[in-house]
Amino acid sequence: MASPTDEPRGDKDRAWHEWMGVAVGLTGLLAIMATVVSVVALASTNSSTTTVTQAAAPAATASATKATQAALPAPQTLKLSMKADDEHGRLGPDKQWHDAVLPGNFTVHAGSTVTVTVANYDGGPHTITAPMLGVNQVIPSGSDAHPKIVSFKFTAPSAAGKYQWWCAVPCDPWAMKHNGFMRGTVTVIS
Ligand SMILES: [Cu+2]
């Protein structure tokens, strides 16, 4: 038989047990919620990372490819001949034949790699000198029967404009002063 003093204790015990039950239940719920939250967070982190990677990679590759194509114009080749006055290099407006590079004025595309092949039919050497193009090429002497063939490359400037080349070896004084003879204009077009 329960004593009157037992009853409050029994209530206390019941209350304690109930509270413990709620506490354990709450803890378990919190643990589950924490797990769910972290799994969702992990999943969303993964999925957002994957989405960014998939979205950015093809776009970046496409634009990089476009930029590469735009930055690389087709390579060019130029064939030039060098002839002396006595080989009828080029007739000047003074009605005299002069030493000349043929053609003496030429056009290249901005940024392109230009391969120049020069055939020197003259018995004396000349140069193709153009500091702005990074060119200072000696073309040794050749002959009508055996022209001296020299090939060299330069990269055309990225800026369109007109650049001068000249022959730095003293040769035909008149030709050295006139464009289209032993000096000339390199026109860079974009
Ligand atoms: Cu010359």
Tab-separated table of C-alpha atoms and ligand atoms in Angstrom:
chain	number	residue	atom	x	y	z
A	1	MET	CA	0.000	0.000	0.000
A	2	ALA	CA	1.431	3.309	-0.909
A	3	SER	CA	2.050	5.821	1.753
A	4	PRO	CA	0.953	9.379	1.182
A	5	THR	CA	4.571	10.396	1.000
A	6	ASP	CA	5.157	7.886	-1.817
A	7	GLU	CA	2.657	9.420	-4.140
A	8	PRO	CA	4.458	12.681	-4.883
A	9	ARG	CA	7.645	10.670	-5.365
A	10	GLY	CA	5.850	8.360	-7.792
A	11	ASP	CA	4.612	11.419	-9.693
A	12	LYS	CA	8.128	12.825	-9.675
A	13	ASP	CA	9.513	9.553	-11.013
A	14	ARG	CA	6.861	9.461	-13.695
A	15	ALA	CA	7.542	13.041	-14.597
A	16	TRP	CA	11.273	12.306	-14.718
A	17	HIS	CA	10.731	9.292	-16.913
A	18	GLU	CA	8.440	11.248	-19.177
A	19	TRP	CA	10.940	14.075	-19.399
A	20	MET	CA	13.751	11.613	-20.117
A	21	GLY	CA	11.597	10.041	-22.767
A	22	VAL	CA	10.996	13.428	-24.369
A	23	ALA	CA	14.679	14.355	-23.997
A	24	VAL	CA	15.867	11.129	-25.593
A	25	GLY	CA	13.265	11.541	-28.308
A	26	LEU	CA	14.332	15.133	-28.906
A	27	THR	CA	17.986	14.191	-28.963
A	28	GLY	CA	17.290	11.443	-31.448
A	29	LEU	CA	15.230	13.811	-33.568
A	30	LEU	CA	17.958	16.450	-33.417
A	31	ALA	CA	20.542	13.867	-34.410
A	32	ILE	CA	18.414	12.770	-37.358
A	33	MET	CA	17.773	16.373	-38.360
A	34	ALA	CA	21.471	17.188	-38.109
A	35	THR	CA	22.285	14.209	-40.306
A	36	VAL	CA	19.612	15.185	-42.809
A	37	VAL	CA	20.827	18.780	-42.842
A	38	SER	CA	24.436	17.748	-43.378
A	39	VAL	CA	23.531	15.241	-46.093
A	40	VAL	CA	21.428	17.868	-47.864
A	41	ALA	CA	24.231	20.395	-47.472
A	42	LEU	CA	26.741	17.911	-48.866
A	43	ALA	CA	24.446	16.979	-51.712
A	44	SER	CA	23.722	20.590	-52.577
A	45	THR	CA	27.437	21.466	-52.402
A	46	ASN	CA	28.239	18.604	-54.720
A	47	SER	CA	25.470	19.354	-57.129
A	48	SER	CA	26.224	23.068	-57.255
A	49	THR	CA	29.930	22.381	-57.833
A	50	THR	CA	29.090	19.910	-60.577
A	51	THR	CA	26.669	22.354	-62.182
A	52	VAL	CA	29.220	25.186	-62.185
A	53	THR	CA	31.914	22.941	-63.620
A	54	GLN	CA	29.680	21.588	-66.365
A	55	ALA	CA	28.328	25.013	-67.260
A	56	ALA	CA	31.651	26.846	-67.226
A	57	ALA	CA	33.930	24.344	-68.917
A	58	PRO	CA	32.348	24.174	-72.408
A	59	ALA	CA	31.846	27.959	-72.510
A	60	ALA	CA	35.451	28.638	-71.516
A	61	THR	CA	36.748	26.112	-74.049
A	62	ALA	CA	34.614	27.567	-76.818
A	63	SER	CA	35.728	31.134	-76.164
A	64	ALA	CA	39.364	30.067	-75.838
A	65	THR	CA	39.147	28.271	-79.190
A	66	LYS	CA	37.583	31.336	-80.784
A	67	ALA	CA	40.307	33.590	-79.334
A	68	THR	CA	43.021	31.238	-80.596
A	69	GLN	CA	41.526	31.180	-84.082
A	70	ALA	CA	41.237	34.975	-84.129
A	71	ALA	CA	44.813	35.414	-82.900
A	72	LEU	CA	46.378	33.191	-85.537
A	73	PRO	CA	46.055	34.536	-89.090
A	74	ALA	CA	47.122	32.242	-91.885
A	75	PRO	CA	50.865	32.119	-92.538
A	76	GLN	CA	52.037	33.956	-95.630
A	77	THR	CA	54.771	33.521	-98.174
A	78	LEU	CA	56.482	36.225	-100.197
A	79	LYS	CA	58.769	35.649	-103.159
A	80	LEU	CA	61.131	38.506	-103.970
A	81	SER	CA	63.808	38.936	-106.631
A	82	MET	CA	66.871	41.187	-106.469
A	83	LYS	CA	68.270	42.463	-109.745
A	84	ALA	CA	70.985	44.984	-110.531
A	85	ASP	CA	70.726	47.978	-112.855
A	86	ASP	CA	72.725	46.159	-115.569
A	87	GLU	CA	70.262	43.255	-115.286
A	88	HIS	CA	67.406	45.690	-115.898
A	89	GLY	CA	66.260	45.518	-112.301
A	90	ARG	CA	63.613	48.227	-112.588
A	91	LEU	CA	63.235	51.251	-114.863
A	92	GLY	CA	63.018	54.463	-112.839
A	93	PRO	CA	61.074	57.657	-113.680
A	94	ASP	CA	64.529	59.042	-114.569
A	95	LYS	CA	64.519	56.609	-117.546
A	96	GLN	CA	67.472	54.717	-116.025
A	97	TRP	CA	67.611	51.084	-114.970
A	98	HIS	CA	68.222	50.631	-111.264
A	99	ASP	CA	69.002	48.000	-108.667
A	100	ALA	CA	65.698	46.793	-107.313
A	101	VAL	CA	63.879	44.296	-105.142
A	102	LEU	CA	60.832	43.038	-107.041
A	103	PRO	CA	58.302	43.748	-105.759
A	104	GLY	CA	59.724	46.486	-103.567
A	105	ASN	CA	56.451	47.296	-101.836
A	106	PHE	CA	54.327	44.515	-100.424
A	107	THR	CA	51.410	43.811	-98.113
A	108	VAL	CA	51.133	41.347	-95.220
A	109	HIS	CA	48.404	40.453	-92.738
A	110	ALA	CA	48.727	41.695	-89.157
A	111	GLY	CA	50.105	39.076	-86.806
A	112	SER	CA	50.861	36.516	-89.498
A	113	THR	CA	54.090	34.585	-89.806
A	114	VAL	CA	55.616	35.633	-93.110
A	115	THR	CA	58.136	33.446	-94.892
A	116	VAL	CA	60.177	35.527	-97.326
A	117	THR	CA	62.219	33.873	-100.062
A	118	VAL	CA	64.626	36.170	-101.896
A	119	ALA	CA	66.470	35.294	-105.100
A	120	ASN	CA	69.484	37.568	-105.631
A	121	TYR	CA	70.542	37.676	-109.281
A	122	ASP	CA	72.994	40.495	-108.609
A	123	GLY	CA	76.752	39.996	-108.316
A	124	GLY	CA	76.701	42.135	-105.142
A	125	PRO	CA	75.076	41.564	-101.750
A	126	HIS	CA	72.093	43.486	-100.398
A	127	THR	CA	70.018	43.387	-97.222
A	128	ILE	CA	66.375	43.512	-96.284
A	129	THR	CA	66.508	45.679	-93.171
A	130	ALA	CA	63.370	46.653	-91.243
A	131	PRO	CA	63.999	47.184	-87.509
A	132	MET	CA	60.289	47.699	-86.817
A	133	LEU	CA	59.636	44.211	-88.202
A	134	GLY	CA	62.637	42.664	-86.470
A	135	VAL	CA	64.272	41.983	-89.845
A	136	ASN	CA	67.916	42.528	-90.815
A	137	GLN	CA	68.681	39.877	-93.382
A	138	VAL	CA	71.807	39.813	-95.555
A	139	ILE	CA	71.245	38.423	-99.037
A	140	PRO	CA	74.657	37.346	-100.371
A	141	SER	CA	75.645	37.847	-104.003
A	142	GLY	CA	74.406	35.560	-106.742
A	143	SER	CA	74.381	35.612	-110.525
A	144	ASP	CA	71.956	35.430	-113.428
A	145	ALA	CA	72.716	31.733	-113.872
A	146	HIS	CA	72.836	30.919	-110.173
A	147	PRO	CA	70.777	33.314	-108.087
A	148	LYS	CA	71.474	33.162	-104.367
A	149	ILE	CA	68.304	31.973	-102.621
A	150	VAL	CA	67.751	33.007	-99.004
A	151	SER	CA	64.657	32.353	-96.917
A	152	PHE	CA	63.805	33.986	-93.618
A	153	LYS	CA	60.728	34.523	-91.451
A	154	PHE	CA	59.268	37.395	-89.531
A	155	THR	CA	56.064	37.989	-87.620
A	156	ALA	CA	54.005	40.868	-88.969
A	157	PRO	CA	53.094	43.473	-86.333
A	158	SER	CA	49.632	43.160	-84.782
A	159	ALA	CA	48.969	46.826	-85.576
A	160	ALA	CA	47.994	47.745	-89.108
A	161	GLY	CA	50.166	50.414	-90.672
A	162	LYS	CA	53.062	51.133	-93.003
A	163	TYR	CA	56.623	50.106	-92.224
A	164	GLN	CA	59.826	50.815	-94.125
A	165	TRP	CA	62.451	48.344	-95.234
A	166	TRP	CA	65.722	49.324	-96.869
A	167	CYS	CA	68.930	47.862	-98.172
A	168	ALA	CA	71.776	48.645	-95.757
A	169	VAL	CA	74.572	47.689	-98.176
A	170	PRO	CA	75.762	50.641	-100.275
A	171	CYS	CA	74.649	49.847	-103.798
A	172	ASP	CA	72.773	51.976	-106.374
A	173	PRO	CA	72.587	55.385	-104.573
A	174	TRP	CA	69.432	56.450	-106.423
A	175	ALA	CA	67.721	53.108	-105.734
A	176	MET	CA	68.577	53.334	-102.040
A	177	LYS	CA	66.566	56.565	-101.803
A	178	HIS	CA	63.480	55.503	-103.723
A	179	ASN	CA	60.618	53.287	-102.568
A	180	GLY	CA	60.106	50.251	-104.760
A	181	PHE	CA	63.815	49.946	-105.622
A	182	MET	CA	66.372	49.372	-102.826
A	183	ARG	CA	63.882	50.385	-100.171
A	184	GLY	CA	60.145	50.045	-99.858
A	185	THR	CA	56.976	50.000	-97.853
A	186	VAL	CA	55.573	46.990	-96.042
A	187	THR	CA	51.853	47.601	-95.598
A	188	VAL	CA	50.340	45.666	-92.692
A	189	ILE	CA	46.587	45.151	-93.017
A	190	SER	CA	44.317	43.682	-90.345
B	1	CU	CU	71.210	47.095	-102.029
